[in-house]
Amino acid sequence: RYVVLLGLPADDADDPFFDENDVWAAARSVLRPKEDHQDDGPATRCRKVVDKGPPAHEVYARDRRAFALDGGDHPSIARASRKLKENLGAYDAFRSMLAFD
């Protein structure tokens, strides 16, 4: 929920916390689209093929479009974002309260 609301840190973020943290590395690898992703199809062994739904990065992108604090289109999120941005410094203060450091 945190990542959907605030987004993933930029790849070029100059913070060792994000560079050296295995959790953030895993989140980035799953939630960012893979340009060179190749689908090899189902396994060749006799396994039941189960529809796992859309890839995680597509679900993440869809949820960000609705619930991102910096531009989500869900009515409650849009209203909260607008109110935070109307008050000088409120948006940055809110984000800093949610920072991991």
JSON list of N, CA and C in Angstrom, two decimals, residues 23-64:
[
{"chain": "A", "resi": 23, "resn": "VAL", "atom": "N", "xyz": [14.88, -5.80, 0.23]},
{"chain": "A", "resi": 23, "resn": "VAL", "atom": "CA", "xyz": [13.43, -5.69, 0.05]},
{"chain": "A", "resi": 23, "resn": "VAL", "atom": "C", "xyz": [13.10, -4.74, -1.08]},
{"chain": "A", "resi": 24, "resn": "TRP", "atom": "N", "xyz": [13.76, -3.58, -1.12]},
{"chain": "A", "resi": 24, "resn": "TRP", "atom": "CA", "xyz": [13.52, -2.62, -2.20]},
{"chain": "A", "resi": 24, "resn": "TRP", "atom": "C", "xyz": [13.97, -3.19, -3.54]},
{"chain": "A", "resi": 25, "resn": "ALA", "atom": "N", "xyz": [15.08, -3.92, -3.55]},
{"chain": "A", "resi": 25, "resn": "ALA", "atom": "CA", "xyz": [15.53, -4.53, -4.80]},
{"chain": "A", "resi": 25, "resn": "ALA", "atom": "C", "xyz": [14.50, -5.53, -5.32]},
{"chain": "A", "resi": 26, "resn": "ALA", "atom": "N", "xyz": [13.94, -6.33, -4.42]},
{"chain": "A", "resi": 26, "resn": "ALA", "atom": "CA", "xyz": [12.92, -7.30, -4.82]},
{"chain": "A", "resi": 26, "resn": "ALA", "atom": "C", "xyz": [11.66, -6.59, -5.31]},
{"chain": "A", "resi": 27, "resn": "ALA", "atom": "N", "xyz": [11.25, -5.54, -4.59]},
{"chain": "A", "resi": 27, "resn": "ALA", "atom": "CA", "xyz": [10.05, -4.79, -5.00]},
{"chain": "A", "resi": 27, "resn": "ALA", "atom": "C", "xyz": [10.25, -4.18, -6.38]},
{"chain": "A", "resi": 28, "resn": "ARG", "atom": "N", "xyz": [11.41, -3.58, -6.61]},
{"chain": "A", "resi": 28, "resn": "ARG", "atom": "CA", "xyz": [11.67, -2.99, -7.93]},
{"chain": "A", "resi": 28, "resn": "ARG", "atom": "C", "xyz": [11.66, -4.05, -9.02]},
{"chain": "A", "resi": 29, "resn": "SER", "atom": "N", "xyz": [12.25, -5.20, -8.74]},
{"chain": "A", "resi": 29, "resn": "SER", "atom": "CA", "xyz": [12.33, -6.22, -9.79]},
{"chain": "A", "resi": 29, "resn": "SER", "atom": "C", "xyz": [10.96, -6.79, -10.15]},
{"chain": "A", "resi": 30, "resn": "VAL", "atom": "N", "xyz": [10.03, -6.78, -9.21]},
{"chain": "A", "resi": 30, "resn": "VAL", "atom": "CA", "xyz": [8.70, -7.32, -9.47]},
{"chain": "A", "resi": 30, "resn": "VAL", "atom": "C", "xyz": [7.75, -6.26, -10.00]},
{"chain": "A", "resi": 31, "resn": "LEU", "atom": "N", "xyz": [7.86, -5.03, -9.50]},
{"chain": "A", "resi": 31, "resn": "LEU", "atom": "CA", "xyz": [6.86, -4.01, -9.81]},
{"chain": "A", "resi": 31, "resn": "LEU", "atom": "C", "xyz": [7.20, -3.13, -10.99]},
{"chain": "A", "resi": 32, "resn": "ARG", "atom": "N", "xyz": [8.44, -3.15, -11.45]},
{"chain": "A", "resi": 32, "resn": "ARG", "atom": "CA", "xyz": [8.79, -2.39, -12.64]},
{"chain": "A", "resi": 32, "resn": "ARG", "atom": "C", "xyz": [8.61, -3.28, -13.85]},
{"chain": "A", "resi": 33, "resn": "PRO", "atom": "N", "xyz": [8.09, -2.73, -14.95]},
{"chain": "A", "resi": 33, "resn": "PRO", "atom": "CA", "xyz": [7.92, -3.57, -16.15]},
{"chain": "A", "resi": 33, "resn": "PRO", "atom": "C", "xyz": [9.26, -4.06, -16.68]},
{"chain": "A", "resi": 34, "resn": "LYS", "atom": "N", "xyz": [9.23, -5.22, -17.23]},
{"chain": "A", "resi": 34, "resn": "LYS", "atom": "CA", "xyz": [10.45, -5.82, -17.76]},
{"chain": "A", "resi": 34, "resn": "LYS", "atom": "C", "xyz": [10.43, -5.68, -19.28]},
{"chain": "A", "resi": 35, "resn": "GLU", "atom": "N", "xyz": [11.33, -4.86, -19.82]},
{"chain": "A", "resi": 35, "resn": "GLU", "atom": "CA", "xyz": [11.36, -4.65, -21.27]},
{"chain": "A", "resi": 35, "resn": "GLU", "atom": "C", "xyz": [11.79, -5.91, -22.02]},
{"chain": "A", "resi": 36, "resn": "ASP", "atom": "N", "xyz": [12.71, -6.67, -21.43]},
{"chain": "A", "resi": 36, "resn": "ASP", "atom": "CA", "xyz": [13.23, -7.84, -22.13]},
{"chain": "A", "resi": 36, "resn": "ASP", "atom": "C", "xyz": [12.59, -9.14, -21.66]},
{"chain": "A", "resi": 37, "resn": "HIS", "atom": "N", "xyz": [11.41, -9.04, -21.04]},
{"chain": "A", "resi": 37, "resn": "HIS", "atom": "CA", "xyz": [10.73, -10.22, -20.51]},
{"chain": "A", "resi": 37, "resn": "HIS", "atom": "C", "xyz": [10.26, -11.11, -21.66]},
{"chain": "A", "resi": 38, "resn": "GLN", "atom": "N", "xyz": [10.60, -12.38, -21.56]},
{"chain": "A", "resi": 38, "resn": "GLN", "atom": "CA", "xyz": [10.15, -13.33, -22.57]},
{"chain": "A", "resi": 38, "resn": "GLN", "atom": "C", "xyz": [9.30, -14.38, -21.88]},
{"chain": "A", "resi": 39, "resn": "ASP", "atom": "N", "xyz": [8.17, -14.69, -22.44]},
{"chain": "A", "resi": 39, "resn": "ASP", "atom": "CA", "xyz": [7.30, -15.71, -21.88]},
{"chain": "A", "resi": 39, "resn": "ASP", "atom": "C", "xyz": [7.63, -17.02, -22.56]},
{"chain": "A", "resi": 40, "resn": "ASP", "atom": "N", "xyz": [8.15, -17.95, -21.78]},
{"chain": "A", "resi": 40, "resn": "ASP", "atom": "CA", "xyz": [8.51, -19.25, -22.33]},
{"chain": "A", "resi": 40, "resn": "ASP", "atom": "C", "xyz": [7.33, -20.20, -22.40]},
{"chain": "A", "resi": 41, "resn": "GLY", "atom": "N", "xyz": [6.18, -19.74, -21.98]},
{"chain": "A", "resi": 41, "resn": "GLY", "atom": "CA", "xyz": [5.00, -20.58, -22.00]},
{"chain": "A", "resi": 41, "resn": "GLY", "atom": "C", "xyz": [4.97, -21.50, -20.80]},
{"chain": "A", "resi": 42, "resn": "PRO", "atom": "N", "xyz": [3.99, -22.39, -20.76]},
{"chain": "A", "resi": 42, "resn": "PRO", "atom": "CA", "xyz": [3.87, -23.29, -19.61]},
{"chain": "A", "resi": 42, "resn": "PRO", "atom": "C", "xyz": [5.03, -24.29, -19.57]},
{"chain": "A", "resi": 43, "resn": "ALA", "atom": "N", "xyz": [5.27, -24.81, -18.39]},
{"chain": "A", "resi": 43, "resn": "ALA", "atom": "CA", "xyz": [6.32, -25.81, -18.22]},
{"chain": "A", "resi": 43, "resn": "ALA", "atom": "C", "xyz": [5.99, -27.04, -19.06]},
{"chain": "A", "resi": 44, "resn": "THR", "atom": "N", "xyz": [7.05, -27.75, -19.46]},
{"chain": "A", "resi": 44, "resn": "THR", "atom": "CA", "xyz": [6.85, -28.91, -20.33]},
{"chain": "A", "resi": 44, "resn": "THR", "atom": "C", "xyz": [6.43, -30.15, -19.55]},
{"chain": "A", "resi": 45, "resn": "ARG", "atom": "N", "xyz": [6.64, -30.16, -18.25]},
{"chain": "A", "resi": 45, "resn": "ARG", "atom": "CA", "xyz": [6.22, -31.33, -17.47]},
{"chain": "A", "resi": 45, "resn": "ARG", "atom": "C", "xyz": [4.71, -31.33, -17.32]},
{"chain": "A", "resi": 46, "resn": "CYS", "atom": "N", "xyz": [4.18, -32.41, -16.87]},
{"chain": "A", "resi": 46, "resn": "CYS", "atom": "CA", "xyz": [2.73, -32.55, -16.71]},
{"chain": "A", "resi": 46, "resn": "CYS", "atom": "C", "xyz": [2.30, -31.84, -15.42]},
{"chain": "A", "resi": 47, "resn": "ARG", "atom": "N", "xyz": [2.11, -30.56, -15.52]},
{"chain": "A", "resi": 47, "resn": "ARG", "atom": "CA", "xyz": [1.63, -29.78, -14.39]},
{"chain": "A", "resi": 47, "resn": "ARG", "atom": "C", "xyz": [0.34, -29.09, -14.79]},
{"chain": "A", "resi": 48, "resn": "LYS", "atom": "N", "xyz": [-0.50, -28.90, -13.82]},
{"chain": "A", "resi": 48, "resn": "LYS", "atom": "CA", "xyz": [-1.73, -28.17, -14.07]},
{"chain": "A", "resi": 48, "resn": "LYS", "atom": "C", "xyz": [-1.38, -26.70, -14.27]},
{"chain": "A", "resi": 49, "resn": "VAL", "atom": "N", "xyz": [-1.78, -26.13, -15.39]},
{"chain": "A", "resi": 49, "resn": "VAL", "atom": "CA", "xyz": [-1.52, -24.73, -15.67]},
{"chain": "A", "resi": 49, "resn": "VAL", "atom": "C", "xyz": [-2.61, -23.90, -15.00]},
{"chain": "A", "resi": 50, "resn": "VAL", "atom": "N", "xyz": [-2.19, -22.99, -14.15]},
{"chain": "A", "resi": 50, "resn": "VAL", "atom": "CA", "xyz": [-3.12, -22.17, -13.39]},
{"chain": "A", "resi": 50, "resn": "VAL", "atom": "C", "xyz": [-2.98, -20.73, -13.85]},
{"chain": "A", "resi": 51, "resn": "ASP", "atom": "N", "xyz": [-4.10, -20.10, -14.10]},
{"chain": "A", "resi": 51, "resn": "ASP", "atom": "CA", "xyz": [-4.07, -18.69, -14.47]},
{"chain": "A", "resi": 51, "resn": "ASP", "atom": "C", "xyz": [-3.76, -17.89, -13.22]},
{"chain": "A", "resi": 52, "resn": "LYS", "atom": "N", "xyz": [-2.60, -17.23, -13.20]},
{"chain": "A", "resi": 52, "resn": "LYS", "atom": "CA", "xyz": [-2.18, -16.47, -12.03]},
{"chain": "A", "resi": 52, "resn": "LYS", "atom": "C", "xyz": [-2.63, -15.02, -12.10]},
{"chain": "A", "resi": 53, "resn": "GLY", "atom": "N", "xyz": [-3.35, -14.67, -13.13]},
{"chain": "A", "resi": 53, "resn": "GLY", "atom": "CA", "xyz": [-3.78, -13.28, -13.27]},
{"chain": "A", "resi": 53, "resn": "GLY", "atom": "C", "xyz": [-2.71, -12.45, -13.95]},
{"chain": "A", "resi": 54, "resn": "PRO", "atom": "N", "xyz": [-2.92, -11.15, -14.00]},
{"chain": "A", "resi": 54, "resn": "PRO", "atom": "CA", "xyz": [-1.96, -10.28, -14.68]},
{"chain": "A", "resi": 54, "resn": "PRO", "atom": "C", "xyz": [-0.65, -10.19, -13.90]},
{"chain": "A", "resi": 55, "resn": "PRO", "atom": "N", "xyz": [0.43, -9.86, -14.59]},
{"chain": "A", "resi": 55, "resn": "PRO", "atom": "CA", "xyz": [1.72, -9.71, -13.90]},
{"chain": "A", "resi": 55, "resn": "PRO", "atom": "C", "xyz": [1.66, -8.61, -12.84]},
{"chain": "A", "resi": 56, "resn": "ALA", "atom": "N", "xyz": [2.49, -8.74, -11.82]},
{"chain": "A", "resi": 56, "resn": "ALA", "atom": "CA", "xyz": [2.48, -7.81, -10.69]},
{"chain": "A", "resi": 56, "resn": "ALA", "atom": "C", "xyz": [2.70, -6.37, -11.14]},
{"chain": "A", "resi": 57, "resn": "HIS", "atom": "N", "xyz": [3.57, -6.15, -12.13]},
{"chain": "A", "resi": 57, "resn": "HIS", "atom": "CA", "xyz": [3.83, -4.77, -12.56]},
{"chain": "A", "resi": 57, "resn": "HIS", "atom": "C", "xyz": [2.61, -4.13, -13.22]},
{"chain": "A", "resi": 58, "resn": "GLU", "atom": "N", "xyz": [1.75, -4.94, -13.84]},
{"chain": "A", "resi": 58, "resn": "GLU", "atom": "CA", "xyz": [0.52, -4.39, -14.42]},
{"chain": "A", "resi": 58, "resn": "GLU", "atom": "C", "xyz": [-0.50, -4.04, -13.33]},
{"chain": "A", "resi": 59, "resn": "VAL", "atom": "N", "xyz": [-0.61, -4.88, -12.33]},
{"chain": "A", "resi": 59, "resn": "VAL", "atom": "CA", "xyz": [-1.51, -4.59, -11.20]},
{"chain": "A", "resi": 59, "resn": "VAL", "atom": "C", "xyz": [-1.02, -3.35, -10.47]},
{"chain": "A", "resi": 60, "resn": "TYR", "atom": "N", "xyz": [0.28, -3.25, -10.27]},
{"chain": "A", "resi": 60, "resn": "TYR", "atom": "CA", "xyz": [0.87, -2.09, -9.60]},
{"chain": "A", "resi": 60, "resn": "TYR", "atom": "C", "xyz": [0.57, -0.81, -10.39]},
{"chain": "A", "resi": 61, "resn": "ALA", "atom": "N", "xyz": [0.77, -0.84, -11.69]},
{"chain": "A", "resi": 61, "resn": "ALA", "atom": "CA", "xyz": [0.51, 0.34, -12.54]},
{"chain": "A", "resi": 61, "resn": "ALA", "atom": "C", "xyz": [-0.96, 0.73, -12.48]},
{"chain": "A", "resi": 62, "resn": "ARG", "atom": "N", "xyz": [-1.85, -0.25, -12.51]},
{"chain": "A", "resi": 62, "resn": "ARG", "atom": "CA", "xyz": [-3.28, 0.03, -12.43]},
{"chain": "A", "resi": 62, "resn": "ARG", "atom": "C", "xyz": [-3.63, 0.66, -11.08]},
{"chain": "A", "resi": 63, "resn": "ASP", "atom": "N", "xyz": [-3.10, 0.09, -10.02]},
{"chain": "A", "resi": 63, "resn": "ASP", "atom": "CA", "xyz": [-3.38, 0.62, -8.68]},
{"chain": "A", "resi": 63, "resn": "ASP", "atom": "C", "xyz": [-2.79, 2.02, -8.50]},
{"chain": "A", "resi": 64, "resn": "ARG", "atom": "N", "xyz": [-1.61, 2.26, -9.06]},
{"chain": "A", "resi": 64, "resn": "ARG", "atom": "CA", "xyz": [-1.01, 3.60, -8.98]},
{"chain": "A", "resi": 64, "resn": "ARG", "atom": "C", "xyz": [-1.87, 4.63, -9.70]}
]
